Amino acid sequence: MTSQSRLSTSVLLTCAAIGVATGVLQVAAGVISVPVSATLPILYGLVLGVHVLPGVIAQELLRAPWVALITHFVAALVASAMTPPWIGRYIGTALLIGGLQELVAATSRYKQWQPWRFFLSAVIVGAVIAVAIWFAADVTRFPLWGQIVYVALFIAGPVAWTAIGLAIGRALRRAGVPRRVRS
């Protein structure tokens, strides 16, 4: 690592590994999102929540600036390579979610890594996506109870996937990945 470099090679490689694994998961979520949207659209938020995983795992494991955004970008490139027509969706989602995760972490100057901080980020991500999807998917076509459940699941999805990401990040840390983290 040079004196001007902010992220070590090991951190970047760790982000890449997490990005590849979560990029494959995003493709799987994309595949099942089509039938879910067609048959049970109210559950779409639970499926879409998987997109928080790259940043959650990277931030929990590495606890450094920029790792969420870098990992999301790698995941988006992997998912785009497998599903080229969706490149815009994957890159846009990576920038949106990774950017929000970085913004929440930056507000504490990258010093708060307790679970509440990750869950706050998940709620913010879920709310932002729910608002965007509200208009794109014409959620008003559902009865009022359906609209409420739809939005609630867009928040619950990222929260649930955040819990999974935190567990994965902790498990990787206990396993010694990475042995030495430098930011």
mmCIF file of C-alpha atoms in Angstrom:
data_model
loop_
_atom_site.group_PDB
_atom_site.id
_atom_site.type_symbol
_atom_site.label_atom_id
_atom_site.label_comp_id
_atom_site.label_asym_id
_atom_site.label_seq_id
_atom_site.Cartn_x
_atom_site.Cartn_y
_atom_site.Cartn_z
ATOM 1 C CA MET A 1 0.000 0.000 0.000
ATOM 2 C CA THR A 2 1.406 3.372 -0.942
ATOM 3 C CA SER A 3 1.138 6.367 1.334
ATOM 4 C CA GLN A 4 -1.392 7.933 -1.051
ATOM 5 C CA SER A 5 -3.594 4.848 -1.295
ATOM 6 C CA ARG A 6 -6.624 4.798 0.997
ATOM 7 C CA LEU A 7 -7.615 1.160 0.511
ATOM 8 C CA SER A 8 -5.218 -1.747 0.591
ATOM 9 C CA THR A 9 -5.130 -4.433 -2.045
ATOM 10 C CA SER A 10 -6.501 -6.945 0.461
ATOM 11 C CA VAL A 11 -9.504 -4.695 1.154
ATOM 12 C CA LEU A 12 -10.157 -4.263 -2.568
ATOM 13 C CA LEU A 13 -9.857 -8.005 -3.173
ATOM 14 C CA THR A 14 -12.220 -8.690 -0.290
ATOM 15 C CA CYS A 15 -14.720 -6.226 -1.784
ATOM 16 C CA ALA A 16 -14.348 -7.994 -5.124
ATOM 17 C CA ALA A 17 -14.973 -11.432 -3.613
ATOM 18 C CA ILE A 18 -18.059 -10.231 -1.752
ATOM 19 C CA GLY A 19 -19.219 -8.442 -4.906
ATOM 20 C CA VAL A 20 -18.929 -11.572 -7.039
ATOM 21 C CA ALA A 21 -20.868 -13.713 -4.563
ATOM 22 C CA THR A 22 -23.603 -11.141 -4.027
ATOM 23 C CA GLY A 23 -23.762 -10.336 -7.738
ATOM 24 C CA VAL A 24 -24.703 -13.962 -8.390
ATOM 25 C CA LEU A 25 -27.401 -13.665 -5.699
ATOM 26 C CA GLN A 26 -28.720 -10.539 -7.384
ATOM 27 C CA VAL A 27 -29.090 -12.432 -10.647
ATOM 28 C CA ALA A 28 -31.036 -15.146 -8.828
ATOM 29 C CA ALA A 29 -33.241 -12.464 -7.259
ATOM 30 C CA GLY A 30 -33.747 -10.956 -10.707
ATOM 31 C CA VAL A 31 -34.842 -14.307 -12.078
ATOM 32 C CA ILE A 32 -37.383 -14.916 -9.329
ATOM 33 C CA SER A 33 -38.558 -11.290 -9.306
ATOM 34 C CA VAL A 34 -40.270 -11.788 -12.672
ATOM 35 C CA PRO A 35 -42.682 -14.517 -11.509
ATOM 36 C CA VAL A 36 -43.076 -12.862 -8.094
ATOM 37 C CA SER A 37 -44.020 -9.565 -9.741
ATOM 38 C CA ALA A 38 -46.463 -11.342 -12.034
ATOM 39 C CA THR A 39 -48.139 -13.561 -9.444
ATOM 40 C CA LEU A 40 -47.528 -12.015 -5.988
ATOM 41 C CA PRO A 41 -46.377 -8.434 -6.639
ATOM 42 C CA ILE A 42 -46.971 -7.520 -3.016
ATOM 43 C CA LEU A 43 -43.899 -9.630 -2.090
ATOM 44 C CA TYR A 44 -41.542 -7.871 -4.508
ATOM 45 C CA GLY A 45 -39.957 -5.790 -1.727
ATOM 46 C CA LEU A 46 -38.743 -8.911 0.037
ATOM 47 C CA VAL A 47 -36.991 -10.083 -3.130
ATOM 48 C CA LEU A 48 -35.560 -6.665 -3.972
ATOM 49 C CA GLY A 49 -34.130 -6.366 -0.453
ATOM 50 C CA VAL A 50 -31.285 -8.720 -1.423
ATOM 51 C CA HIS A 51 -29.596 -5.746 -3.052
ATOM 52 C CA VAL A 52 -28.450 -4.425 0.354
ATOM 53 C CA LEU A 53 -26.195 -7.461 0.914
ATOM 54 C CA PRO A 54 -22.985 -6.303 -0.836
ATOM 55 C CA GLY A 55 -22.663 -3.144 1.235
ATOM 56 C CA VAL A 56 -23.803 -4.667 4.509
ATOM 57 C CA ILE A 57 -21.341 -7.557 4.332
ATOM 58 C CA ALA A 58 -18.477 -5.310 3.208
ATOM 59 C CA GLN A 59 -19.100 -2.653 5.852
ATOM 60 C CA GLU A 60 -19.610 -5.171 8.667
ATOM 61 C CA LEU A 61 -16.455 -7.054 7.741
ATOM 62 C CA LEU A 62 -14.120 -4.234 6.698
ATOM 63 C CA ARG A 63 -15.482 -1.198 8.578
ATOM 64 C CA ALA A 64 -13.898 1.250 6.182
ATOM 65 C CA PRO A 65 -15.008 4.091 3.903
ATOM 66 C CA TRP A 66 -16.058 3.327 0.323
ATOM 67 C CA VAL A 67 -16.256 -0.462 0.738
ATOM 68 C CA ALA A 68 -20.060 -0.534 0.343
ATOM 69 C CA LEU A 69 -19.972 1.415 -2.911
ATOM 70 C CA ILE A 70 -17.035 -0.553 -4.338
ATOM 71 C CA THR A 71 -18.623 -3.888 -3.439
ATOM 72 C CA HIS A 72 -22.001 -2.852 -4.861
ATOM 73 C CA PHE A 73 -20.334 -1.793 -8.092
ATOM 74 C CA VAL A 74 -18.548 -5.152 -8.443
ATOM 75 C CA ALA A 75 -21.813 -6.986 -7.704
ATOM 76 C CA ALA A 76 -23.546 -4.888 -10.366
ATOM 77 C CA LEU A 77 -20.855 -5.703 -12.937
ATOM 78 C CA VAL A 78 -21.133 -9.431 -12.181
ATOM 79 C CA ALA A 79 -24.928 -9.360 -12.376
ATOM 80 C CA SER A 80 -24.772 -7.298 -15.582
ATOM 81 C CA ALA A 81 -22.395 -9.790 -17.185
ATOM 82 C CA MET A 82 -24.975 -12.522 -16.558
ATOM 83 C CA THR A 83 -27.981 -10.374 -17.527
ATOM 84 C CA PRO A 84 -26.719 -7.681 -19.933
ATOM 85 C CA PRO A 85 -30.126 -6.117 -20.675
ATOM 86 C CA TRP A 86 -30.424 -5.136 -16.995
ATOM 87 C CA ILE A 87 -27.061 -3.347 -16.772
ATOM 88 C CA GLY A 88 -28.717 0.020 -16.182
ATOM 89 C CA ARG A 89 -30.862 -1.388 -13.381
ATOM 90 C CA TYR A 90 -27.945 -3.096 -11.668
ATOM 91 C CA ILE A 91 -25.595 -0.120 -11.908
ATOM 92 C CA GLY A 92 -28.321 2.319 -10.847
ATOM 93 C CA THR A 93 -29.305 0.135 -7.898
ATOM 94 C CA ALA A 94 -25.647 -0.234 -6.883
ATOM 95 C CA LEU A 95 -25.098 3.505 -6.928
ATOM 96 C CA LEU A 96 -28.335 4.217 -5.066
ATOM 97 C CA ILE A 97 -28.059 1.591 -2.335
ATOM 98 C CA GLY A 98 -24.272 1.690 -1.997
ATOM 99 C CA GLY A 99 -24.399 5.479 -1.915
ATOM 100 C CA LEU A 100 -27.071 5.512 0.790
ATOM 101 C CA GLN A 101 -25.120 2.974 2.861
ATOM 102 C CA GLU A 102 -21.958 5.076 2.528
ATOM 103 C CA LEU A 103 -23.858 8.245 3.401
ATOM 104 C CA VAL A 104 -25.276 6.734 6.600
ATOM 105 C CA ALA A 105 -21.819 5.440 7.587
ATOM 106 C CA ALA A 106 -20.204 8.782 6.738
ATOM 107 C CA THR A 107 -22.549 10.679 9.047
ATOM 108 C CA SER A 108 -20.756 8.986 11.956
ATOM 109 C CA ARG A 109 -17.380 9.462 10.251
ATOM 110 C CA TYR A 110 -17.197 5.694 9.787
ATOM 111 C CA LYS A 111 -16.956 5.126 13.546
ATOM 112 C CA GLN A 112 -20.382 3.576 14.301
ATOM 113 C CA TRP A 113 -20.620 -0.093 13.379
ATOM 114 C CA GLN A 114 -23.282 -1.275 15.782
ATOM 115 C CA PRO A 115 -26.228 -3.184 14.294
ATOM 116 C CA TRP A 116 -28.624 -0.250 14.792
ATOM 117 C CA ARG A 117 -26.615 1.772 12.259
ATOM 118 C CA PHE A 118 -26.997 -0.937 9.628
ATOM 119 C CA PHE A 119 -30.716 -1.303 10.329
ATOM 120 C CA LEU A 120 -31.199 2.463 10.095
ATOM 121 C CA SER A 121 -29.508 2.316 6.706
ATOM 122 C CA ALA A 122 -31.808 -0.566 5.689
ATOM 123 C CA VAL A 123 -34.928 1.387 6.657
ATOM 124 C CA ILE A 124 -33.722 4.418 4.687
ATOM 125 C CA VAL A 125 -32.912 2.273 1.646
ATOM 126 C CA GLY A 126 -36.286 0.535 1.880
ATOM 127 C CA ALA A 127 -38.169 3.825 2.183
ATOM 128 C CA VAL A 128 -36.357 5.405 -0.774
ATOM 129 C CA ILE A 129 -36.970 2.366 -2.969
ATOM 130 C CA ALA A 130 -40.608 2.101 -1.828
ATOM 131 C CA VAL A 131 -41.219 5.697 -2.904
ATOM 132 C CA ALA A 132 -39.615 5.114 -6.312
ATOM 133 C CA ILE A 133 -41.465 1.841 -6.871
ATOM 134 C CA TRP A 134 -44.737 3.384 -5.667
ATOM 135 C CA PHE A 135 -44.898 5.427 -8.840
ATOM 136 C CA ALA A 136 -43.225 2.962 -11.201
ATOM 137 C CA ALA A 137 -45.463 0.035 -10.220
ATOM 138 C CA ASP A 138 -48.704 2.025 -9.767
ATOM 139 C CA VAL A 139 -49.196 0.758 -6.226
ATOM 140 C CA THR A 140 -52.478 2.661 -6.013
ATOM 141 C CA ARG A 141 -54.057 -0.219 -7.969
ATOM 142 C CA PHE A 142 -53.963 -2.241 -4.731
ATOM 143 C CA PRO A 143 -56.556 -1.791 -2.003
ATOM 144 C CA LEU A 144 -55.408 0.348 0.935
ATOM 145 C CA TRP A 145 -54.313 -2.675 2.997
ATOM 146 C CA GLY A 146 -52.282 -3.898 0.000
ATOM 147 C CA GLN A 147 -50.588 -0.530 -0.387
ATOM 148 C CA ILE A 148 -49.614 -0.553 3.289
ATOM 149 C CA VAL A 149 -48.289 -4.129 3.130
ATOM 150 C CA TYR A 150 -46.459 -3.394 -0.126
ATOM 151 C CA VAL A 151 -44.584 -0.441 1.383
ATOM 152 C CA ALA A 152 -43.992 -2.279 4.670
ATOM 153 C CA LEU A 153 -42.407 -5.199 2.799
ATOM 154 C CA PHE A 154 -40.150 -2.825 0.875
ATOM 155 C CA ILE A 155 -38.793 -1.772 4.259
ATOM 156 C CA ALA A 156 -38.895 -5.253 5.817
ATOM 157 C CA GLY A 157 -36.993 -6.771 2.870
ATOM 158 C CA PRO A 158 -33.836 -4.675 3.300
ATOM 159 C CA VAL A 159 -34.076 -5.056 7.090
ATOM 160 C CA ALA A 160 -34.253 -8.862 6.829
ATOM 161 C CA TRP A 161 -31.428 -9.027 4.284
ATOM 162 C CA THR A 162 -29.388 -6.673 6.491
ATOM 163 C CA ALA A 163 -29.719 -9.141 9.370
ATOM 164 C CA ILE A 164 -28.472 -11.899 7.053
ATOM 165 C CA GLY A 165 -25.611 -9.688 5.809
ATOM 166 C CA LEU A 166 -24.545 -8.836 9.350
ATOM 167 C CA ALA A 167 -24.487 -12.538 10.242
ATOM 168 C CA ILE A 168 -22.367 -13.306 7.167
ATOM 169 C CA GLY A 169 -19.985 -10.426 7.913
ATOM 170 C CA ARG A 170 -19.558 -11.556 11.529
ATOM 171 C CA ALA A 171 -18.974 -15.147 10.439
ATOM 172 C CA LEU A 172 -16.309 -14.016 7.966
ATOM 173 C CA ARG A 173 -14.656 -11.928 10.691
ATOM 174 C CA ARG A 174 -14.632 -14.924 13.087
ATOM 175 C CA ALA A 175 -13.115 -17.013 10.300
ATOM 176 C CA GLY A 176 -10.253 -14.514 9.997
ATOM 177 C CA VAL A 177 -11.301 -12.839 6.743
ATOM 178 C CA PRO A 178 -9.499 -10.550 6.318
ATOM 179 C CA ARG A 179 -6.602 -11.156 8.648
ATOM 180 C CA ARG A 180 -5.558 -7.546 8.602
ATOM 181 C CA VAL A 181 -7.726 -4.634 7.551
ATOM 182 C CA ARG A 182 -6.224 -1.313 6.636
ATOM 183 C CA SER A 183 -8.300 1.575 5.418
#
